[in-house]
Coordinates of C-alpha atoms and ligand atoms in Angstrom, one line a residue:
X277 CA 0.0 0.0 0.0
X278 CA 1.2 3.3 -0.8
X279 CA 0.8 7.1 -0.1
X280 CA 1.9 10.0 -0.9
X281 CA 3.2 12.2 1.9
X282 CA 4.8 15.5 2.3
X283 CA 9.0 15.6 2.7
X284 CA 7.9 18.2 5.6
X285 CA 6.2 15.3 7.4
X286 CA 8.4 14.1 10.6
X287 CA 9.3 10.8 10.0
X288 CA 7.9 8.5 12.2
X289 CA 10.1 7.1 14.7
X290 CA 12.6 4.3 13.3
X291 CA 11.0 4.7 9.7
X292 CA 13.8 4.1 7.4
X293 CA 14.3 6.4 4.6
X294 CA 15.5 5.3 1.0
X295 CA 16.8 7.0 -2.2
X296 CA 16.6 6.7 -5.7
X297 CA 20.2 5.4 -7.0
X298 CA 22.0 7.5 -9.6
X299 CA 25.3 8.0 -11.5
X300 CA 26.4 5.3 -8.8
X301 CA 25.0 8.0 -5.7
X302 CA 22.2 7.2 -3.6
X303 CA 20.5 10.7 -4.1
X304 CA 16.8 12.2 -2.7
X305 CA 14.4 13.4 -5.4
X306 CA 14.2 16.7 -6.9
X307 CA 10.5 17.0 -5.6
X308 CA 11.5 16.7 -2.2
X309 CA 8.8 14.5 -1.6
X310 CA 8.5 10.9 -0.5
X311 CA 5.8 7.7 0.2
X312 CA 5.6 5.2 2.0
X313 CA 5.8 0.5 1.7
X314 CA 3.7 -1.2 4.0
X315 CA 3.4 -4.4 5.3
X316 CA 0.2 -5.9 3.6
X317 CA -0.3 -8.8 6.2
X318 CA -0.1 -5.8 8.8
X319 CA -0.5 -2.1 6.9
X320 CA 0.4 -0.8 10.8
X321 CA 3.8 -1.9 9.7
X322 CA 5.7 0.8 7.5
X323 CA 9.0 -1.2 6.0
X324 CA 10.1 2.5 4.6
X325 CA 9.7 6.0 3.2
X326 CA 11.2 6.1 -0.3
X327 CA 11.9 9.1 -2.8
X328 CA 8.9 10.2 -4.8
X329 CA 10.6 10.4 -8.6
X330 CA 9.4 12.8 -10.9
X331 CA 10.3 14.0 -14.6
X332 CA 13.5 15.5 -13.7
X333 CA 14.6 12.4 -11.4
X334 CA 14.2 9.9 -14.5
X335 CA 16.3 12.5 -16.9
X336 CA 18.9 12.5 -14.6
X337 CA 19.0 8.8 -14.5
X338 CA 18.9 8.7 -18.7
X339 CA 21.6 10.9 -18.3
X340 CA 23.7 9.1 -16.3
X341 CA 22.9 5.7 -18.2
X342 CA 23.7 7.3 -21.4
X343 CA 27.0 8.8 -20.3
X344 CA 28.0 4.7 -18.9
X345 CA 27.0 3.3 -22.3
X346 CA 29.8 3.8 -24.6
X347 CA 32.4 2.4 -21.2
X348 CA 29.8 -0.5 -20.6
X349 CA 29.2 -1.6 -24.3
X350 CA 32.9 -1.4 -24.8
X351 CA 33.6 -3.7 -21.4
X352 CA 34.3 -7.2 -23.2
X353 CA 31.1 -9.0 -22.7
X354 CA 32.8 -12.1 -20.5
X355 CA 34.4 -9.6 -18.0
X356 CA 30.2 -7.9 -17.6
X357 CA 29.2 -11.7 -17.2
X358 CA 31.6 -11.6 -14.1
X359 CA 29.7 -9.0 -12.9
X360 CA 26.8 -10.1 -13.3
X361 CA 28.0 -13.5 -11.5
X362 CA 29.0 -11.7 -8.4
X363 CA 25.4 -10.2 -8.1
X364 CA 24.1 -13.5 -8.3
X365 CA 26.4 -15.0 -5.5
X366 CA 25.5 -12.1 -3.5
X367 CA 22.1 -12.8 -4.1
X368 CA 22.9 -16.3 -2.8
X369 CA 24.9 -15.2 0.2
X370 CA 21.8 -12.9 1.0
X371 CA 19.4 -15.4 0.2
X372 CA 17.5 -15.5 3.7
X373 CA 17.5 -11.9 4.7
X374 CA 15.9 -10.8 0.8
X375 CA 13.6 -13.2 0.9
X376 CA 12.8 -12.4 4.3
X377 CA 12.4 -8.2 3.6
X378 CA 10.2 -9.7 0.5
X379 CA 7.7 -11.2 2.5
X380 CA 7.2 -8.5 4.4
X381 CA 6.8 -5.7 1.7
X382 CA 4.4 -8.0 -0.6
X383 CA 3.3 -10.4 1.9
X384 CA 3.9 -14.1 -0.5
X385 CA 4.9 -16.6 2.5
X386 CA 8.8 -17.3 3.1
X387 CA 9.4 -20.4 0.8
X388 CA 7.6 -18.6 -1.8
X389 CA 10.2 -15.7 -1.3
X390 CA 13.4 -18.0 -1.1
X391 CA 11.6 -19.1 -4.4
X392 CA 11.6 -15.5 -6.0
X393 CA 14.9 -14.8 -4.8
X394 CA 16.3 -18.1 -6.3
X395 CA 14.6 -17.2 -9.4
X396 CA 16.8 -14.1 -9.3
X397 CA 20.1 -15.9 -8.8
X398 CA 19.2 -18.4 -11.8
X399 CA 18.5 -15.8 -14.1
X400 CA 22.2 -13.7 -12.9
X401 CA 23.9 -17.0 -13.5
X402 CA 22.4 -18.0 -16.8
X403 CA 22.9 -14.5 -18.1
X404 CA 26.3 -14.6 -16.9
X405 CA 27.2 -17.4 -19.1
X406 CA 25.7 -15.0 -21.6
X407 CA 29.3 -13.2 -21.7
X408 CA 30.9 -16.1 -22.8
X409 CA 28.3 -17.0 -25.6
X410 CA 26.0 -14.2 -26.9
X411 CA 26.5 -15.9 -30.2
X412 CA 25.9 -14.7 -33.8
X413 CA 26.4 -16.7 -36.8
X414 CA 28.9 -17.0 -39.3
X415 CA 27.9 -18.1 -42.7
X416 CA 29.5 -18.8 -45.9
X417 CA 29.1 -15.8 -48.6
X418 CA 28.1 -16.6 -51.8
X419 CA 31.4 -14.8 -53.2
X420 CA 34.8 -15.9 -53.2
X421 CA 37.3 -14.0 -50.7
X422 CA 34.5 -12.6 -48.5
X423 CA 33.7 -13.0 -45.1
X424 CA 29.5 -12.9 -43.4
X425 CA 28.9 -13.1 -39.8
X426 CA 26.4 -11.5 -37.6
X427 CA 26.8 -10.0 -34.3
X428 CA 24.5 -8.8 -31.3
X429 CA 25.0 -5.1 -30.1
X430 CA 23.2 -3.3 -27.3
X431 CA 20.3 -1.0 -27.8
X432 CA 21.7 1.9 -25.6
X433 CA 19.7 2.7 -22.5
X434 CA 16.7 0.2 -21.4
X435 CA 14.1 1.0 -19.2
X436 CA 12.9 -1.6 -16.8
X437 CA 9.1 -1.1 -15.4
X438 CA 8.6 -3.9 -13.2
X439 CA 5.4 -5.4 -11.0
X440 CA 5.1 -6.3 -7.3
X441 CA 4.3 -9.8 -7.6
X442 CA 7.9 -11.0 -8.2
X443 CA 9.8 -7.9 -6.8
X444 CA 13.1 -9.7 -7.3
X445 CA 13.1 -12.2 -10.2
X446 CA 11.4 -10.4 -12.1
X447 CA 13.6 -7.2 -12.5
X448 CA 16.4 -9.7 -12.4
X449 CA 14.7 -11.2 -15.4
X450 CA 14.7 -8.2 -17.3
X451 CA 18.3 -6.1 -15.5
X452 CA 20.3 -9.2 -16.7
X453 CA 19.9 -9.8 -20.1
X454 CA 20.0 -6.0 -20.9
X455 CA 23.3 -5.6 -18.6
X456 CA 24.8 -8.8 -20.2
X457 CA 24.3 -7.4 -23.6
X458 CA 26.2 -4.0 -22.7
X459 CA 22.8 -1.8 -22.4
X460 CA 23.0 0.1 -18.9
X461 CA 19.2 0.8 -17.0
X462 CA 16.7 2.8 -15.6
X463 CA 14.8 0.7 -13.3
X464 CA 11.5 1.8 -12.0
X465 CA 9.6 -0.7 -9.3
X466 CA 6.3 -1.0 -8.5
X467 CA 5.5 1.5 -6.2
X468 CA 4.2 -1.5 -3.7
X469 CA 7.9 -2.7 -3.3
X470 CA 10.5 -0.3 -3.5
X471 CA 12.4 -1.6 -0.9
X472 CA 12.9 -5.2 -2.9
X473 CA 14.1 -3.2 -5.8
X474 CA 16.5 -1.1 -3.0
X475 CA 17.9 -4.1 -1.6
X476 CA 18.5 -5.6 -5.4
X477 CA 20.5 -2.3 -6.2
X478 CA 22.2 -2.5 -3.3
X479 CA 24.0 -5.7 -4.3
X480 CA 24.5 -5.2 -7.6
X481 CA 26.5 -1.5 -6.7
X482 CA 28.4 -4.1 -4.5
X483 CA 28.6 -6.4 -7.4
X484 CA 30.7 -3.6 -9.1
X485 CA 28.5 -2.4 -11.8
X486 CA 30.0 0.9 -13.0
X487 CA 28.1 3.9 -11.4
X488 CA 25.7 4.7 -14.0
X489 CA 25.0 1.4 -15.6
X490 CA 22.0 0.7 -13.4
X491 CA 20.1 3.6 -11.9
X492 CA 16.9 3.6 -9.3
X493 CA 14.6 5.4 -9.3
X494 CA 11.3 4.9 -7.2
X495 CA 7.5 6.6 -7.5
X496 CA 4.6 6.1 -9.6
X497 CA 3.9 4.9 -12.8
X498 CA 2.2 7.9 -13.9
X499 CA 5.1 10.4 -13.2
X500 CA 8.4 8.1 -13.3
X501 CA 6.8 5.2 -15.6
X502 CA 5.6 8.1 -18.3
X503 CA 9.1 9.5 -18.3
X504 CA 10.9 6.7 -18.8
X505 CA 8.2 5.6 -21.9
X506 CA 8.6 9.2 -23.4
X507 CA 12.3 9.7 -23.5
X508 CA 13.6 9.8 -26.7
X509 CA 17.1 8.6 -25.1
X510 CA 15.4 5.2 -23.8
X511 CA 15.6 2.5 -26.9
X512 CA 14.2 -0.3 -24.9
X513 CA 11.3 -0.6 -22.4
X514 CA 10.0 -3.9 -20.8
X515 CA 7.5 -4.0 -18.8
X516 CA 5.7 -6.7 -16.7
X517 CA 1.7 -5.4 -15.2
X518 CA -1.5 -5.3 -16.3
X519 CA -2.9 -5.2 -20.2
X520 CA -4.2 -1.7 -19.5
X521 CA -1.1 0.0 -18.3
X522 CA 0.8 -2.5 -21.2
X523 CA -1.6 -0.9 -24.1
X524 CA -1.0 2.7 -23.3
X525 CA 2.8 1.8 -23.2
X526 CA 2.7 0.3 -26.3
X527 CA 0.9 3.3 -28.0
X528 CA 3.3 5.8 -26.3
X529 CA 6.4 3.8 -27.6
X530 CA 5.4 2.8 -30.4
X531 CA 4.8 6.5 -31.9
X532 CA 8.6 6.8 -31.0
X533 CA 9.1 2.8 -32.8
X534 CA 10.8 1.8 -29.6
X535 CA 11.5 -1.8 -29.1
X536 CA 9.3 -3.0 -26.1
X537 CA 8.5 -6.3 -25.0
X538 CA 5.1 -6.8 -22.3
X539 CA 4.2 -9.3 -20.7
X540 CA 0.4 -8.7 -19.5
X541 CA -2.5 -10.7 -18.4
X542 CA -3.6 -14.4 -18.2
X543 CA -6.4 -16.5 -17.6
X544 CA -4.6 -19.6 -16.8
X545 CA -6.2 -23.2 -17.5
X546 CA -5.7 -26.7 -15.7
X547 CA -7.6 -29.0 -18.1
X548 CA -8.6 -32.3 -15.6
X549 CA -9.2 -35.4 -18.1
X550 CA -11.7 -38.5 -16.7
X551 CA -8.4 -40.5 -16.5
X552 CA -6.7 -38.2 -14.3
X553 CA -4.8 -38.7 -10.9
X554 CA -7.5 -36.8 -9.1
X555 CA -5.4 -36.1 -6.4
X556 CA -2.1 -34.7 -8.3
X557 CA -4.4 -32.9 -10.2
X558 CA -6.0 -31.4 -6.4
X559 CA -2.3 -30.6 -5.7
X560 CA -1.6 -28.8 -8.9
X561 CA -4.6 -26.8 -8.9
X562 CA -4.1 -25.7 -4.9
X563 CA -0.8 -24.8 -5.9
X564 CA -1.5 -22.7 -8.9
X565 CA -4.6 -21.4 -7.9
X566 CA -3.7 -20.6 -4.6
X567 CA -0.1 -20.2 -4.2
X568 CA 1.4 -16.2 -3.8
X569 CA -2.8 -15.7 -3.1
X570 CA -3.1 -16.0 -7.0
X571 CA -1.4 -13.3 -7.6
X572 CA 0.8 -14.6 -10.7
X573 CA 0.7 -13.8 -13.9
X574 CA 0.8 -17.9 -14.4
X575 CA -1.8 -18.3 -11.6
X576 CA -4.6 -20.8 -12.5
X577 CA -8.1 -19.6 -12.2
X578 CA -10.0 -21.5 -14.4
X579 CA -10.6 -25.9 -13.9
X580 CA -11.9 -27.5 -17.3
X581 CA -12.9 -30.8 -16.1
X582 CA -14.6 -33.7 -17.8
X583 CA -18.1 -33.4 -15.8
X584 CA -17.1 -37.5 -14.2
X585 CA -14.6 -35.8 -12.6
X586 CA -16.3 -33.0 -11.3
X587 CA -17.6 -33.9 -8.6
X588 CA -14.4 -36.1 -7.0
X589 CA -12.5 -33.1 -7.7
X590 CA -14.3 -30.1 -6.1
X591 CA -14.7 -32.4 -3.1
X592 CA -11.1 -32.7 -2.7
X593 CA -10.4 -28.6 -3.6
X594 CA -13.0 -28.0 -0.7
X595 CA -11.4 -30.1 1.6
X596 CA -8.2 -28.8 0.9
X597 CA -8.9 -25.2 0.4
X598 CA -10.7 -25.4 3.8
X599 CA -7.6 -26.1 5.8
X600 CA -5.6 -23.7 4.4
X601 CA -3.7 -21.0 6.8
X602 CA -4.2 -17.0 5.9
X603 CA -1.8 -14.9 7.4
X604 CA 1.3 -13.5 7.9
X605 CA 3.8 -15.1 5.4
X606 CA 6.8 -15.2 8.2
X607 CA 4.3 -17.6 10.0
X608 CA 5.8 -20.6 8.9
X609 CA 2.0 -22.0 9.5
X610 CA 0.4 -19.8 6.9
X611 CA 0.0 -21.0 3.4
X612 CA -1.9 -18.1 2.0
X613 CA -0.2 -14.6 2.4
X614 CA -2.2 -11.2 1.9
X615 CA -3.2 -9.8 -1.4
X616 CA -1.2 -6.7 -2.1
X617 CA -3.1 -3.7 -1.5
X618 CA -6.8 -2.6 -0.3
X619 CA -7.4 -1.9 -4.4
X620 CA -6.8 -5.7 -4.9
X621 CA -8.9 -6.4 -1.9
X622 CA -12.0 -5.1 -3.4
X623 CA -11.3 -5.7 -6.8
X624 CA -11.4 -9.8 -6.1
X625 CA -14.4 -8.5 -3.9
X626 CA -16.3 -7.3 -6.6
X627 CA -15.4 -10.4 -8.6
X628 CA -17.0 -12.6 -6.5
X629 CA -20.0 -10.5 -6.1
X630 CA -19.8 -11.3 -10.5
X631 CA -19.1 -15.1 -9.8
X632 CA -22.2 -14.9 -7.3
X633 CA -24.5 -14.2 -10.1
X634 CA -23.0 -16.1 -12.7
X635 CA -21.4 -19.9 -11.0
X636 CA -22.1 -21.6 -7.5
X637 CA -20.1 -20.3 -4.3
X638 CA -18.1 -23.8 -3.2
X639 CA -16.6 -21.6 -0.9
X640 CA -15.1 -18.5 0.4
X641 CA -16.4 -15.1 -1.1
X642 CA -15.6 -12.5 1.1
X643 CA -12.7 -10.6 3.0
X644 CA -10.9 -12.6 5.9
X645 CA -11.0 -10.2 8.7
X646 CA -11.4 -12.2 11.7
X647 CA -8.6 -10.9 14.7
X648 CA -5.2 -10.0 13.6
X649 CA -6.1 -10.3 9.6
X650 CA -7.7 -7.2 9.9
X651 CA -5.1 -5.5 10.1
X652 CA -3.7 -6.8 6.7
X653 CA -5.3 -6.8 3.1
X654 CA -6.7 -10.7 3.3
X655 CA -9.1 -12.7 0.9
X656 CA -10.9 -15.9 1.6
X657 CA -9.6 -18.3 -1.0
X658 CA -12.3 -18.7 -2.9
X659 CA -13.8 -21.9 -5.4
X660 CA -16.5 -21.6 -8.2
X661 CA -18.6 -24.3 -9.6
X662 CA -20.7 -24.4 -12.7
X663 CA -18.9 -21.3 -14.3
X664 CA -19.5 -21.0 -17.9
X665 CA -16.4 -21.0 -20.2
X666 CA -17.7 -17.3 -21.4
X667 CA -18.6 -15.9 -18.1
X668 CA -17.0 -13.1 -17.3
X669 CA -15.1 -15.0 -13.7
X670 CA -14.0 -17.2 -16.8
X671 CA -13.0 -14.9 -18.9
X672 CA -11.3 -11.8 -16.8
X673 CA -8.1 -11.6 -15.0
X674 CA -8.6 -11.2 -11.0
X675 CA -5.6 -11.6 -9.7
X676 CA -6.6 -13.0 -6.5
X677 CA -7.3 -16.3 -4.8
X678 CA -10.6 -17.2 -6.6
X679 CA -11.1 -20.6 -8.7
X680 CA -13.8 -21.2 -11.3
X681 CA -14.6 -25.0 -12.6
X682 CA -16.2 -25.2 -16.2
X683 CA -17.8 -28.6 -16.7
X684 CA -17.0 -30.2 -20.3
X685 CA -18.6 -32.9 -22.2
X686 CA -15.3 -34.0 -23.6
X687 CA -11.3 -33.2 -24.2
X688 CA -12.7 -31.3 -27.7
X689 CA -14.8 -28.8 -25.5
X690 CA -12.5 -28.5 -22.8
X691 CA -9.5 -27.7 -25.9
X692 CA -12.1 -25.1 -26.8
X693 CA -13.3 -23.4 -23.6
X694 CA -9.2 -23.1 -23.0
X695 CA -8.4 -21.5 -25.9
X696 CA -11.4 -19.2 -25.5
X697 CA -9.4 -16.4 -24.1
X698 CA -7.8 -13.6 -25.0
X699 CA -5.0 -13.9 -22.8
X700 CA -2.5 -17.2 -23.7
X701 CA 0.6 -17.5 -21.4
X702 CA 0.4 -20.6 -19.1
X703 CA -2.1 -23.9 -19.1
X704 CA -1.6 -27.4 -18.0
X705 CA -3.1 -30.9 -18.7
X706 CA -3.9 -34.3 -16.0
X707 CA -4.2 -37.2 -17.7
X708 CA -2.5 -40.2 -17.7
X709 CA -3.0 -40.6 -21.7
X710 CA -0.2 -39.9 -23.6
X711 CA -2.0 -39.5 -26.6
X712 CA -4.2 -36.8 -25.1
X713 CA -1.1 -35.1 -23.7
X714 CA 0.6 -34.8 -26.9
X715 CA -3.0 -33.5 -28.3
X716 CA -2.8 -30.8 -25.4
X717 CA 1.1 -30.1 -26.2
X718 CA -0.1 -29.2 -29.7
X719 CA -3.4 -27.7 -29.6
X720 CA -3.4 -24.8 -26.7
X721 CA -2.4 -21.7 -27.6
X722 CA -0.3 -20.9 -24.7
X723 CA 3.1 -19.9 -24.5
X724 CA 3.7 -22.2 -21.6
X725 CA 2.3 -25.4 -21.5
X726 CA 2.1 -28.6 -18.6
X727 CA 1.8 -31.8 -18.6
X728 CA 0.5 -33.1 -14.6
X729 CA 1.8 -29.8 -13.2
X730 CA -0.3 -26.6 -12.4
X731 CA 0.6 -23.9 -14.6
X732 CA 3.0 -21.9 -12.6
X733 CA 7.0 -23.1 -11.7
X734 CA 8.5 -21.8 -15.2
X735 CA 12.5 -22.5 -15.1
X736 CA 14.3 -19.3 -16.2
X737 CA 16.5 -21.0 -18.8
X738 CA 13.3 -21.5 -21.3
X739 CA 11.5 -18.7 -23.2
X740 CA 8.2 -17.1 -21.1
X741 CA 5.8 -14.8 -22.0
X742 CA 2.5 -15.5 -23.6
X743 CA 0.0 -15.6 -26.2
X744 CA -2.4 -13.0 -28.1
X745 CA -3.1 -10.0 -25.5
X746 CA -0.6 -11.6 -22.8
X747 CA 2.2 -9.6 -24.6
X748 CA 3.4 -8.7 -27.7
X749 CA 5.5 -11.3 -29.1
X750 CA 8.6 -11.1 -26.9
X751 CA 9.9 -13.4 -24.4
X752 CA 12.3 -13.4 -21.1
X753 CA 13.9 -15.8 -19.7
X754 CA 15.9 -18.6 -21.8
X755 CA 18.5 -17.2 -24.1
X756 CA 16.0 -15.6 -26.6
X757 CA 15.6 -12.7 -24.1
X758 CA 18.7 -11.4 -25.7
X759 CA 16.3 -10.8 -28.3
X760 CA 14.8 -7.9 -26.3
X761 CA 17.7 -5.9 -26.0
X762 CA 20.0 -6.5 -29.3
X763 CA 20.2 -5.4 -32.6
X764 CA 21.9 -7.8 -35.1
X765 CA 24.3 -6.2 -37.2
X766 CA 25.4 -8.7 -40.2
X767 CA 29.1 -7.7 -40.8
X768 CA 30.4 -8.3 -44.8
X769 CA 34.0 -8.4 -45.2
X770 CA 35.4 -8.7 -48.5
X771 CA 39.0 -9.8 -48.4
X772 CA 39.4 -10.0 -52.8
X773 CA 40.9 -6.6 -53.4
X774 CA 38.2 -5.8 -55.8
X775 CA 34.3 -4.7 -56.1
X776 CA 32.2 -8.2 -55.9
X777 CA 28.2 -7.5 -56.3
X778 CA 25.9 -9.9 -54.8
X779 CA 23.2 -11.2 -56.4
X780 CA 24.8 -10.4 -59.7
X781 CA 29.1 -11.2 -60.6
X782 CA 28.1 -14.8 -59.1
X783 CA 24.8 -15.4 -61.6
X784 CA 25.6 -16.7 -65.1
X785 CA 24.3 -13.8 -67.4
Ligands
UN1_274 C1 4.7 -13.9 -13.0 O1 3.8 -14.1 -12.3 O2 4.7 -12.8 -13.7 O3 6.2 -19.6 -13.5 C2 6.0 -14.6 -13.0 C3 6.0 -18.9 -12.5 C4 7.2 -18.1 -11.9 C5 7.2 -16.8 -12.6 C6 5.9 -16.0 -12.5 N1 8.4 -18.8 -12.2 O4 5.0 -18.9 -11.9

């Protein structure tokens, strides 16, 4: 949760305060003004004040990361792979005390954290191994005494606008690849966890990035976001959030023809076949559905499921659901953390008053405010039945705990209510056919797909990112997210001492 506040303000009494990170100095805004993190298990709980950016912060950051380029581009790529390596170890040294800080500024529970933060270190080694690799291709030319190879080159200065949901692997996602392929950064976090992206910046000016190559600066979307989107001086922009925000990027960028890459929405599938482990496919769906209180962009909240399976099924995902823990994600106990934000709290509120009208209530439904969870921004975890494949509790992203099961006649419908989305980036399959699998592998149009798994757990060594209004075509993660942040430049060298034309000296005629 986050407010604006007045610089004048007195601090309240051991509130840490936090700056934006420039030109290698830790540095207040030029507006003087700052807002606060809270805890959202406990919102009494104020983890920090942190610099409110504005127009004038993110130039000075575009400035400083324009000045590094030319000294980081021309740093030979292993020796920034070394860099990048000693983040991740720190990462790995720090493991307990960032994952930790994590669950306390967004609330996922601790081995979801170590998980995020693990995430992180995978994605700083695999990128660091970048250094060494990065490769182009070298190809014969169709002339004699002439030489063709391609080559990757950085864009110049990239601007990373990241969510809350993974405040550490997923600006590690995106702050790797770039830095690997010699661009330098403007990073701007969600405005719900500055203090993750702090304690990432931190590390990596102890890494021994070059002051200037990655620069911090914290506030909103509308103020520091917008000025990162319009500067002519940023080539490169990813962003990770929500379809609308993604859209109005997109336009803003792409009247400059920047490169971007988004990765938006999803309405996540587990398709449950009549031959199905009922109760793998209960721990999938728990997991997915349930798991950082559905608050991934991989979450699942819609269960296709053959309708002799139905019942079996929501009698397990009752029982189970029931005894899960809410609470505070340092509660070893708890299995369900908070939602973000009080926004988030009614927005799934108002979704279930949807679901109300349009499925059955298995259970849940409402805000969990009984003793100490009222003080924190908690949701019941909540399951559907009878939800129709076009429904709108089928159809929308909620981005909360809540679980709708379609009924299908057959694997045909059940292929059809999946793909009848407009969002495509994660879906899984339980069944113990392999002929249906392989069906599944082929037909849904996701850009992730399981086979007796949930949908979320993607490894950060294969391409992710989505489907038709999930993004835009790009992927992180796995070695094409070098894609994002090169150009290839195809190098001809003649070596023959005299003009050769292609396409013409080597035709007859
Ligand atoms: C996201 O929610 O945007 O596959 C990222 C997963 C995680 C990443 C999720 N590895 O669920």
């Amino acid at each position: 949760m986050t407010e604006t506040i007045s610089a004048t303000e007195p601090a309240a009494a051991g509130t840490p305060t936090f700056r934006h990170f420039i030109a290698g100095e830790w540095c207040d805004s030029s507006s003087g003004a700052t807002f606060e993190s809270h805890n959202p298990a406990d919102r009494r709980d104020v983890v920090g004040r942190f610099q409110q950016g504005n127009a004038a912060d993110v130039a000075m950051a575009i400035r400083a990361a324009d000045t590094a380029g030319p000294m980081w581009r021309r740093t030979p790529a292993p020796r920034r792979g070394e860099i990048l390596y000693a983040f991740g170890a720190l990462m790995a040294q720090h493991k307990e005390r960032l994952a930790r800080a994590m669950t306390r500024e967004m609330g996922k529970v601790l081995t979801e954290a170590r998980g995020d933060v693990q995430e992180g270190i995978d994605i700083a080694f695999l990128m660091a191994g970048e250094g060494r690799r990065m490769a182009g291709e070298t190809v014969p030319s169709e002339l004699p005494d002439k030489w063709a190879m391609s080559v990757r080159q950085p864009i110049g200065v990239a601007g990373i606008i990241t969510p809350w949901n993974f405040p550490m692997a997923i600006p590690c996602w995106k702050m790797m690849p770039a830095l690997v392929t010699g661009n330098t950064v403007v990073f701007k976090p969600a405005s719900d966890t500055p203090h993750c992206a702090t304690l990432l910046v931190e590390l990596m000016e102890e890494a021994g990035f070059p002051p200037g190559v990655v620069n911090l600066v914290t506030g909103s979307g509308a103020e520091v976001g917008d000025a990162i989107v319009g500067s002519p001086d940023v080539g490169v922009i990813s962003f990770t959030g929500s379809s609308a925000t993604g859209k109005s990027i997109a336009a803003k960028a792409g009247a400059k023809l920047k490169r971007l890459s988004l990765e938006l929405g999803g309405k996540n599938g587990v398709v449950v076949l009549a031959d199905a482990d009922l109760d793998l496919a209960t721990d999938g769906i728990l997991w997915s559905a349930f798991g950082t209180t559905g608050q991934r962009c991989t979450a699942a909240s819609r269960v296709i499921a053959e309708r002799s399976v139905v019942d079996g099924l929501l009698e397990r995902l009752e029982r189970r659901t029931r005894a899960l823990r809410l609470g505070s994600g340092l509660d070893p106990s708890v299995d369900v953390g908070p939602l973000i934000n009080e926004g988030a709290v009614d927005k799934v509120a108002s979704y279930t008053e949807v679901g109300r009208g349009e499925g059955e209530l298995v259970l849940g439904g409402d805000r969990a405010e009984e003793a100490d969870l009222a003080h924190g921004h908690f949701f019941q975890p909540t399951i559907f039945s009878r939800v129709g494949a076009m429904d709108r509790i089928g159809q929308e992203e909620i981005f909360g705990p809540v679980l709708s099961v379609i009924p299908v006649a057959d694997y045909g419908e059940a292929m059809l209510a999946l793909n009848q989305t407009r969002y495509g980036l994660s879906s899984s399959i339980f069944t113990r056919d392999v002929n249906q699998a392989f069906r599944a592998m082929r037909d849904f149009e996701t850009g992730i797909v399981y086979v007796n798994a949930g949908t979320t757990g993607a490894e950060t060594h294969l391409p992710f990112g989505g489907w038709k209004e999930t993004g835009n075509g790009h992927r992180e993660a796995g070695h094409v997210a070098l894609d994002t942040y090169t150009e290839w430049k195809s190098i001809y060298v003649d070596f023959s001492g005299r003009l050769q034309r292609a396409q013409i000296d080597n035709q007859p005629g």
